[in-house]
Tab-separated table of N, CA, C and O in Angstrom:
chain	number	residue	atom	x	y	z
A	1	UNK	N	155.678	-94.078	73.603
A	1	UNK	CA	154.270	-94.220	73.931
A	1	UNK	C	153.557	-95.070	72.896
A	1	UNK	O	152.588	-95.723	73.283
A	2	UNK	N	153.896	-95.131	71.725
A	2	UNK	CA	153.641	-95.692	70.365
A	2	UNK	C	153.778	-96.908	70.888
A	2	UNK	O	152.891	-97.760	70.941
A	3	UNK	N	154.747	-96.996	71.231
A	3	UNK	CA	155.491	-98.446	71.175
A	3	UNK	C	154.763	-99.676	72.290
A	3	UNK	O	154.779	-100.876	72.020
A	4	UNK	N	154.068	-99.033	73.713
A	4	UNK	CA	153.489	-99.686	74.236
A	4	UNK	C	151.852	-99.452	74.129
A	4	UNK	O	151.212	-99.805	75.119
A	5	UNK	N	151.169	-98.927	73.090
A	5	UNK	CA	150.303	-99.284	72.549
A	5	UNK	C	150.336	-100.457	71.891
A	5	UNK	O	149.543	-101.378	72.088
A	6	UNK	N	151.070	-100.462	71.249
A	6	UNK	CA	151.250	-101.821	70.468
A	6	UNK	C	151.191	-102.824	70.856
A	6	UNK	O	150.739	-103.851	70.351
A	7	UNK	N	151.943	-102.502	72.423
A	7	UNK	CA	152.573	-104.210	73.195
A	7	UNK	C	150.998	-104.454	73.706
A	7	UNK	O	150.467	-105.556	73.561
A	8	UNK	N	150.198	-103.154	74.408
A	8	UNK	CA	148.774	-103.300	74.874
A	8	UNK	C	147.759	-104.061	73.918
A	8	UNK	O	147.281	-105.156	74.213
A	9	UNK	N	147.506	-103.443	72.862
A	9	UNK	CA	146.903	-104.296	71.911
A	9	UNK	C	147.706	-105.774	71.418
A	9	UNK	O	146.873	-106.400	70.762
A	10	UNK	N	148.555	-106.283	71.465
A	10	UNK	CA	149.273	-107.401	71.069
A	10	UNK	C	148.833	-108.589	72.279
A	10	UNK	O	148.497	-109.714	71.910
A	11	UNK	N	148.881	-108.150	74.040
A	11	UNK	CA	148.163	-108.245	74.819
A	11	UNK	C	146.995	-108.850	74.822
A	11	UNK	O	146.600	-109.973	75.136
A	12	UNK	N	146.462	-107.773	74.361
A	12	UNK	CA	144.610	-107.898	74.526
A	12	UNK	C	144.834	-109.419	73.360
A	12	UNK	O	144.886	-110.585	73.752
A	13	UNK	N	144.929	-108.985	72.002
A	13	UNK	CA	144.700	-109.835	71.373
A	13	UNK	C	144.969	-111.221	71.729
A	13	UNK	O	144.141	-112.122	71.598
A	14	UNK	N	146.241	-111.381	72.216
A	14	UNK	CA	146.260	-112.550	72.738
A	14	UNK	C	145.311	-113.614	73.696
A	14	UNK	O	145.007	-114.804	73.613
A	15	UNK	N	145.017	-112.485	74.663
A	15	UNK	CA	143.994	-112.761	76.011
A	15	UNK	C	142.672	-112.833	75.208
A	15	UNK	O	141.716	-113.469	75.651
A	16	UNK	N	142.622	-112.183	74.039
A	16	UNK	CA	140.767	-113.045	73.685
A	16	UNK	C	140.629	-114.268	72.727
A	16	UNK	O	139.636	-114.887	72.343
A	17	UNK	N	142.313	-114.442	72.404
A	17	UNK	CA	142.420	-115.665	71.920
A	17	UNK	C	141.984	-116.656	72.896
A	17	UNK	O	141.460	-117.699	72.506
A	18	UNK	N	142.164	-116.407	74.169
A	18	UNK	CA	141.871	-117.271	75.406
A	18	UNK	C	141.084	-117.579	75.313
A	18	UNK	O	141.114	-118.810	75.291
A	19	UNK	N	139.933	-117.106	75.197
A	19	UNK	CA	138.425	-116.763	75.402
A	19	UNK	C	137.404	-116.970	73.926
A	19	UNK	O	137.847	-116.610	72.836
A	20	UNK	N	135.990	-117.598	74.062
A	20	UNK	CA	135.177	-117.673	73.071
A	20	UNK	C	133.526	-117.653	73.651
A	20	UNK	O	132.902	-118.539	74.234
A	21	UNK	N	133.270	-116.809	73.398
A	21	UNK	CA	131.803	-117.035	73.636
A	21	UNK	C	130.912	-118.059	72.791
A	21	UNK	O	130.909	-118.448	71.623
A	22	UNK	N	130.410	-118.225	73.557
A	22	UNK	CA	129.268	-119.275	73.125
A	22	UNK	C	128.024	-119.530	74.062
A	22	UNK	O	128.002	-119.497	75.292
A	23	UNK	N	126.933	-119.808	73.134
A	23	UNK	CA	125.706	-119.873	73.514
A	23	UNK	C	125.546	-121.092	74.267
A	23	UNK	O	126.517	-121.774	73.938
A	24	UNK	N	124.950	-121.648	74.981
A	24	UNK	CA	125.027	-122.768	75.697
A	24	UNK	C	123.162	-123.142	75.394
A	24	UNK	O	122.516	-122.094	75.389
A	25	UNK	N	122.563	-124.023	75.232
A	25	UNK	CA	121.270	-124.036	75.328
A	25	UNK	C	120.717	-125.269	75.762
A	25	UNK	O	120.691	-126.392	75.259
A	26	UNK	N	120.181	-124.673	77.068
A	26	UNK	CA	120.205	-126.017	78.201
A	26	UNK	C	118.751	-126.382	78.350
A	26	UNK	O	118.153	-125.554	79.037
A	27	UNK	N	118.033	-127.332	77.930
A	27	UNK	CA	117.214	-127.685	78.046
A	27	UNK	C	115.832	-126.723	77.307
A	27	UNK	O	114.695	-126.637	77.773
A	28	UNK	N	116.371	-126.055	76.007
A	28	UNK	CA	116.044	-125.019	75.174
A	28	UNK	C	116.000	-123.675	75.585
A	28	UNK	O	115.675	-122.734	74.861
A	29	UNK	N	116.408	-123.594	77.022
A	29	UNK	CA	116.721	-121.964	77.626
A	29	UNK	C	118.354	-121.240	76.993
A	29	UNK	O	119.136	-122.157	77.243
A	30	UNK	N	119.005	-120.346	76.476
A	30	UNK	CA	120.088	-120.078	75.880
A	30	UNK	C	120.646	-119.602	77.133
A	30	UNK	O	120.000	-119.047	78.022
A	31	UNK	N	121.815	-119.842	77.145
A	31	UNK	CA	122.582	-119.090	78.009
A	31	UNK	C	123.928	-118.789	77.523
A	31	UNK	O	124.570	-119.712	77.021
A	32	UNK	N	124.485	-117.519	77.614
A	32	UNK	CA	125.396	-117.302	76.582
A	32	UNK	C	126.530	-116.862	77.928
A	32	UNK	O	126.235	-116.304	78.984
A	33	UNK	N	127.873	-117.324	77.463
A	33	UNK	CA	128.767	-117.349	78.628
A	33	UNK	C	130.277	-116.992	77.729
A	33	UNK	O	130.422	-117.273	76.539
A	34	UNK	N	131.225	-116.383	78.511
A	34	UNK	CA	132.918	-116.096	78.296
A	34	UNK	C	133.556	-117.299	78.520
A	34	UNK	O	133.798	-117.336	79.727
A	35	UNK	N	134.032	-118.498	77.877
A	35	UNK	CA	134.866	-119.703	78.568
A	35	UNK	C	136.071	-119.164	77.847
A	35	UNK	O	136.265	-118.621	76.759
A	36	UNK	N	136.637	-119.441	78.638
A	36	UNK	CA	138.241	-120.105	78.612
A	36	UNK	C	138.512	-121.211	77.408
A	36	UNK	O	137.739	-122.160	77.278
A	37	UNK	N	139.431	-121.069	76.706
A	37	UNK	CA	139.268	-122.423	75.710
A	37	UNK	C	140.166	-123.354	76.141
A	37	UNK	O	140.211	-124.409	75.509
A	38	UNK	N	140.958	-123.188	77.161
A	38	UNK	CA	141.610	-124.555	77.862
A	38	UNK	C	141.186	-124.744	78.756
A	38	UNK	O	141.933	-125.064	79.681
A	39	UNK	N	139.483	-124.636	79.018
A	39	UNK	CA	138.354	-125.366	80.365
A	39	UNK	C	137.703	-126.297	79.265
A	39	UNK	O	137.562	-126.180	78.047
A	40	UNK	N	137.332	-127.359	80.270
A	40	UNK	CA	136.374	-128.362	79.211
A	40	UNK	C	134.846	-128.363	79.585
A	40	UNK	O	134.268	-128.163	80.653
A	41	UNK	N	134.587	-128.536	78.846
A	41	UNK	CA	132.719	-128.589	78.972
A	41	UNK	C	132.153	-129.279	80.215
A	41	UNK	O	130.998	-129.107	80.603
A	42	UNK	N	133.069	-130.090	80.823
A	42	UNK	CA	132.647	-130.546	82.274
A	42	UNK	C	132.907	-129.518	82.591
A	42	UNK	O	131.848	-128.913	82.424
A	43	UNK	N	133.863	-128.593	83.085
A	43	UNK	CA	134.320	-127.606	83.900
A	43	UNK	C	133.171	-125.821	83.675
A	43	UNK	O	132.992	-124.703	84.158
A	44	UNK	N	132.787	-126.633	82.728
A	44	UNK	CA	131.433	-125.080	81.861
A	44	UNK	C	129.927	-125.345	82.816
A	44	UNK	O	129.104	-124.591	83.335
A	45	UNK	N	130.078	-126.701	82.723
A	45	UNK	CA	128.807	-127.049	83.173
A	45	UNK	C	127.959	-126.514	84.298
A	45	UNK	O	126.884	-125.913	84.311
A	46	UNK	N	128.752	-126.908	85.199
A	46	UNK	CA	127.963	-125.824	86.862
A	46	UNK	C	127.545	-124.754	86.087
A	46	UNK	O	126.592	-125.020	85.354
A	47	UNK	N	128.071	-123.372	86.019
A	47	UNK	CA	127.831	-122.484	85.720
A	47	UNK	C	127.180	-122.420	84.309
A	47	UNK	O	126.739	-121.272	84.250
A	48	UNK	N	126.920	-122.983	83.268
A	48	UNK	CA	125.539	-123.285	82.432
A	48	UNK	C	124.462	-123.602	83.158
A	48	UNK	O	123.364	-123.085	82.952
A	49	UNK	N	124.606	-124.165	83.743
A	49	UNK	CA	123.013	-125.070	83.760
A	49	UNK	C	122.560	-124.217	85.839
A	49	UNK	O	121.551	-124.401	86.519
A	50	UNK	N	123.424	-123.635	86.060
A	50	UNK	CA	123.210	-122.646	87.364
A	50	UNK	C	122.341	-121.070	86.316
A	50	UNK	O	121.343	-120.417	86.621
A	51	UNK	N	123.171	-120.957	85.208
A	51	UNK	CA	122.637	-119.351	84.680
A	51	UNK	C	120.876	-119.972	83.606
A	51	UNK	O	119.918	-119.344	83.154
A	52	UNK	N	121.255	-121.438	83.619
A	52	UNK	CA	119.871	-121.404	82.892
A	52	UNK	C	118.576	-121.777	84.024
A	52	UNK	O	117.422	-122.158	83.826
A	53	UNK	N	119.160	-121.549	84.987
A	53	UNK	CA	117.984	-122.001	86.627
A	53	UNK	C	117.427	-123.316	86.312
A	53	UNK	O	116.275	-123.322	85.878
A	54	UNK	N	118.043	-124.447	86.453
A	54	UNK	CA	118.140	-125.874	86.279
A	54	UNK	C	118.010	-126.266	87.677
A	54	UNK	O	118.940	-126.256	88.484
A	55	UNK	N	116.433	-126.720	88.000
A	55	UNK	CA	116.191	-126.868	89.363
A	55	UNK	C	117.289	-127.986	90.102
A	55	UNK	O	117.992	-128.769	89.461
A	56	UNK	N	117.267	-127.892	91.253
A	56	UNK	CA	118.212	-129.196	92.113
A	56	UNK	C	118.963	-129.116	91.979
A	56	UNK	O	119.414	-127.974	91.890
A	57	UNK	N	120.084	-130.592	91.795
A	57	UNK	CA	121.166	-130.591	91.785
A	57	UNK	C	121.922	-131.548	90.889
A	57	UNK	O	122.504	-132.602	91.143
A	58	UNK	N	121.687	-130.664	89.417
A	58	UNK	CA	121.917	-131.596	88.151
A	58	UNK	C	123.398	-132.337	88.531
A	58	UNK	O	124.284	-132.113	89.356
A	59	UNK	N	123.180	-133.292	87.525
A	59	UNK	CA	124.638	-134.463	87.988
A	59	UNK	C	125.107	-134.323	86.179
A	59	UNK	O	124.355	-134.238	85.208
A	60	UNK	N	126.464	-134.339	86.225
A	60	UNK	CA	127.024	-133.989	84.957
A	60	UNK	C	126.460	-135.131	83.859
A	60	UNK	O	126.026	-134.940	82.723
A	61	UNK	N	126.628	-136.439	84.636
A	61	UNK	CA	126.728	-137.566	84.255
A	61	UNK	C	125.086	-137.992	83.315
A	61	UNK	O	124.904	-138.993	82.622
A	62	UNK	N	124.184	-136.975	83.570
A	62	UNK	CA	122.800	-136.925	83.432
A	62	UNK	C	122.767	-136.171	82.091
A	62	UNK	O	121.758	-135.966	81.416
A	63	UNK	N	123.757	-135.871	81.869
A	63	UNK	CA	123.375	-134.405	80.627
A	63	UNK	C	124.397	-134.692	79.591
A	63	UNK	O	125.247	-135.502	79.959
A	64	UNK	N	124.544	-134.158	78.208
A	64	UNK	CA	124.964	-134.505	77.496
A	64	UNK	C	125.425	-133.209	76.759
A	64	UNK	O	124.776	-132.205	77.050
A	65	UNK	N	126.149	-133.102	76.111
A	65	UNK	CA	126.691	-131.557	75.231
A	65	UNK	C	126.402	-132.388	73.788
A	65	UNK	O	126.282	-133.612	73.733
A	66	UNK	N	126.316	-131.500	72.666
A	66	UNK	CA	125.931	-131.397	71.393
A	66	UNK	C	126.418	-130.349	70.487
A	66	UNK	O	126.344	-129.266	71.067
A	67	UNK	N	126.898	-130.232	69.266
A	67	UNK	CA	126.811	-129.281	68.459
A	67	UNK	C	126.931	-130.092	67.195
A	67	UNK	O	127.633	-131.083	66.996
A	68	UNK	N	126.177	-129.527	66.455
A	68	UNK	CA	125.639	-130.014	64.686
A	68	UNK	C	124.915	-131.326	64.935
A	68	UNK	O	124.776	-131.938	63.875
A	69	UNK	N	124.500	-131.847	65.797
A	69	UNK	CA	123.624	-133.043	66.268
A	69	UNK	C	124.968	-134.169	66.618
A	69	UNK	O	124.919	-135.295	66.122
A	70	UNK	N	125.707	-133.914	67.172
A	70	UNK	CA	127.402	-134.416	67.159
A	70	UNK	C	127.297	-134.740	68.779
A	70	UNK	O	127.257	-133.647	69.343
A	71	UNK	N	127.242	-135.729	69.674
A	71	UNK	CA	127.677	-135.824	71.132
A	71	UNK	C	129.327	-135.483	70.798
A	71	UNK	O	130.115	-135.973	69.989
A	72	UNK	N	129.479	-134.169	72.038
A	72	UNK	CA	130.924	-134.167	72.317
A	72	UNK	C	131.614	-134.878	73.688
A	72	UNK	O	131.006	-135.629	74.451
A	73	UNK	N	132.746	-134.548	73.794
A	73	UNK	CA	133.916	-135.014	75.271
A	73	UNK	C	133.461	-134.490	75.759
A	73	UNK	O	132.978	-133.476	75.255
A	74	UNK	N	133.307	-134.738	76.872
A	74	UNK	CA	132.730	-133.014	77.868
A	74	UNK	C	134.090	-133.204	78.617
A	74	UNK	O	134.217	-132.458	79.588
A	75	UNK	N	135.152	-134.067	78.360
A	75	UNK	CA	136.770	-134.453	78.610
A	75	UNK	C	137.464	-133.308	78.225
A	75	UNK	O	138.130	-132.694	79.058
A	76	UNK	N	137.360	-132.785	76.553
A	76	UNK	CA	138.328	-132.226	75.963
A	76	UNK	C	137.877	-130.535	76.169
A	76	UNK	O	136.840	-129.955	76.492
A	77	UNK	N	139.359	-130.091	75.768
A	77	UNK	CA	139.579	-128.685	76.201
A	77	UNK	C	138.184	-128.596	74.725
A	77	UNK	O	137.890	-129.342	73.791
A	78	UNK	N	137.607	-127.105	75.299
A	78	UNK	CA	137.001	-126.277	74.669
A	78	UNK	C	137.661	-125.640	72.840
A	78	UNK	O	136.914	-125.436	71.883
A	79	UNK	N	138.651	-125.522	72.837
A	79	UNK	CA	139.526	-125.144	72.073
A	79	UNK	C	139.599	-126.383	70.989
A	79	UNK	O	139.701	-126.215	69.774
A	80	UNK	N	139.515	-127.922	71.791
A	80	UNK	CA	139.422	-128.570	69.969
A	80	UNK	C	138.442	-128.989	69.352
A	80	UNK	O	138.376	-129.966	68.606
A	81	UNK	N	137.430	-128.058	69.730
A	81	UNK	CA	136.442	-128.509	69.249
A	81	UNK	C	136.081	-127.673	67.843
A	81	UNK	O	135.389	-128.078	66.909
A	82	UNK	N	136.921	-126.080	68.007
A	82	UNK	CA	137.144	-125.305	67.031
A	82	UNK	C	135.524	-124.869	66.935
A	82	UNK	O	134.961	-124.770	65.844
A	83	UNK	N	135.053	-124.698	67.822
A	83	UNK	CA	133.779	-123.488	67.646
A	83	UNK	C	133.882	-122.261	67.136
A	83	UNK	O	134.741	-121.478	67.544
A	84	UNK	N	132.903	-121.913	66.057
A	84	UNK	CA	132.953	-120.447	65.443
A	84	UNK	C	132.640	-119.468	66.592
A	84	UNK	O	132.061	-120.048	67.512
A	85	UNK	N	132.787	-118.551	66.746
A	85	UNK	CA	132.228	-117.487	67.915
A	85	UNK	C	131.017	-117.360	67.927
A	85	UNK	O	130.445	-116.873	66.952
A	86	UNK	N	130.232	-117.831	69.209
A	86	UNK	CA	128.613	-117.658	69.304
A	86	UNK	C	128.193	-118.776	68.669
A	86	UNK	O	127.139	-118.802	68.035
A	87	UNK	N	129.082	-119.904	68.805
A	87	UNK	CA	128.182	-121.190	68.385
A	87	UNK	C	127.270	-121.168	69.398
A	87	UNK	O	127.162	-120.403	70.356
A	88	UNK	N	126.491	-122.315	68.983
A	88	UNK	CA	125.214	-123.096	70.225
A	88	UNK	C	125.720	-123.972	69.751
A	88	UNK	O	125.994	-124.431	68.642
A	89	UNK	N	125.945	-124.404	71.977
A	89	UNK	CA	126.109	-125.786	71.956
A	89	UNK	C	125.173	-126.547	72.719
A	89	UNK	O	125.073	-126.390	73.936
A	90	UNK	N	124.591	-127.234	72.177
A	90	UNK	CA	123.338	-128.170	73.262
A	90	UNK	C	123.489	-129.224	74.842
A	90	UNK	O	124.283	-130.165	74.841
A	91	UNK	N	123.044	-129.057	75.496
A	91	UNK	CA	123.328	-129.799	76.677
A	91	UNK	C	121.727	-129.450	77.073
A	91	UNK	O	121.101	-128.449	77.422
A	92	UNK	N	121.411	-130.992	76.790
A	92	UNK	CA	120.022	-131.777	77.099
A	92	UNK	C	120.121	-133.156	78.115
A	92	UNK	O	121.061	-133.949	78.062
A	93	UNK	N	119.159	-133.256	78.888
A	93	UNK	CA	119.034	-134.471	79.518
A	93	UNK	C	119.173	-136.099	78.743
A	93	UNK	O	118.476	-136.673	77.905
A	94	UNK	N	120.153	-136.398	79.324
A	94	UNK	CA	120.278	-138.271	78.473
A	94	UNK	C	118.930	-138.786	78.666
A	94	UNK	O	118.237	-138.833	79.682
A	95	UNK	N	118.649	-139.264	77.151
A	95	UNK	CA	117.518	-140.405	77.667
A	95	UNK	C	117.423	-141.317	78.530
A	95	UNK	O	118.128	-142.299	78.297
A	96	UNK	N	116.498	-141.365	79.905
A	96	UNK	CA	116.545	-142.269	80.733
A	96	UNK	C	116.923	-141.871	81.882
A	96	UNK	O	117.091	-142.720	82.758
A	97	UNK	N	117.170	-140.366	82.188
A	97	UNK	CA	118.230	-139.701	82.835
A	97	UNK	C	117.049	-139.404	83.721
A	97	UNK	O	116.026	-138.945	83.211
A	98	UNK	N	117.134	-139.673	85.222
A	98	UNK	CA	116.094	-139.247	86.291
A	98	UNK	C	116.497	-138.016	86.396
A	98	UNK	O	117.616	-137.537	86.210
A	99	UNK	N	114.957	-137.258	86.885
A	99	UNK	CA	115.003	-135.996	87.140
A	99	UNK	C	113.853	-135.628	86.385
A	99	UNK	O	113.497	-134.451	86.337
């Protein structure tokens, strides 16, 4: 019984290696979400900017991600970007960006 406690917690640990929360802050509204760290910030997006009630029908191509004043990939997995837990990451409208 010992023994598959162990394997359970060895488990878990693994599976929240998966996973990182982070604050998302979309147009200065926070929205704090569970990603996956092998989804990329395109793939975050719908569901950011849906939980921060982002009228219409934002276009990825319009918005931009940020952390430490840094434009990121919104290409690359979540994971190399090496976020501390509960970073904020910014996703603001591009200058020039209709809407």
């Amino acid at each position: 019984m010992l023994r598959t406690g162990k394997v359970d917690k060895m488990a878990s640990e693994k599976k929240s290696e998966k996973k990182i929360h982070l604050v998302f802050v979309v147009s200065g509204s926070p929205v704090k979400l569970n990603v996956e760290l092998d989804e990329t910030l395109a793939m975050v997006f719908p569901e950011a900017v849906k939980k921060a009630e982002i009228a219409g029908d934002p276009k990825l191509d319009d918005w931009e991600f940020s952390f430490n004043k840094v434009v990121l990939d919104v290409n690359k997995p979540i994971r190399e970007f090496g976020f501390p837990e509960d970073a904020q990451v910014f996703l603001n409208k591009k200058a020039g960006a209709a809407g």
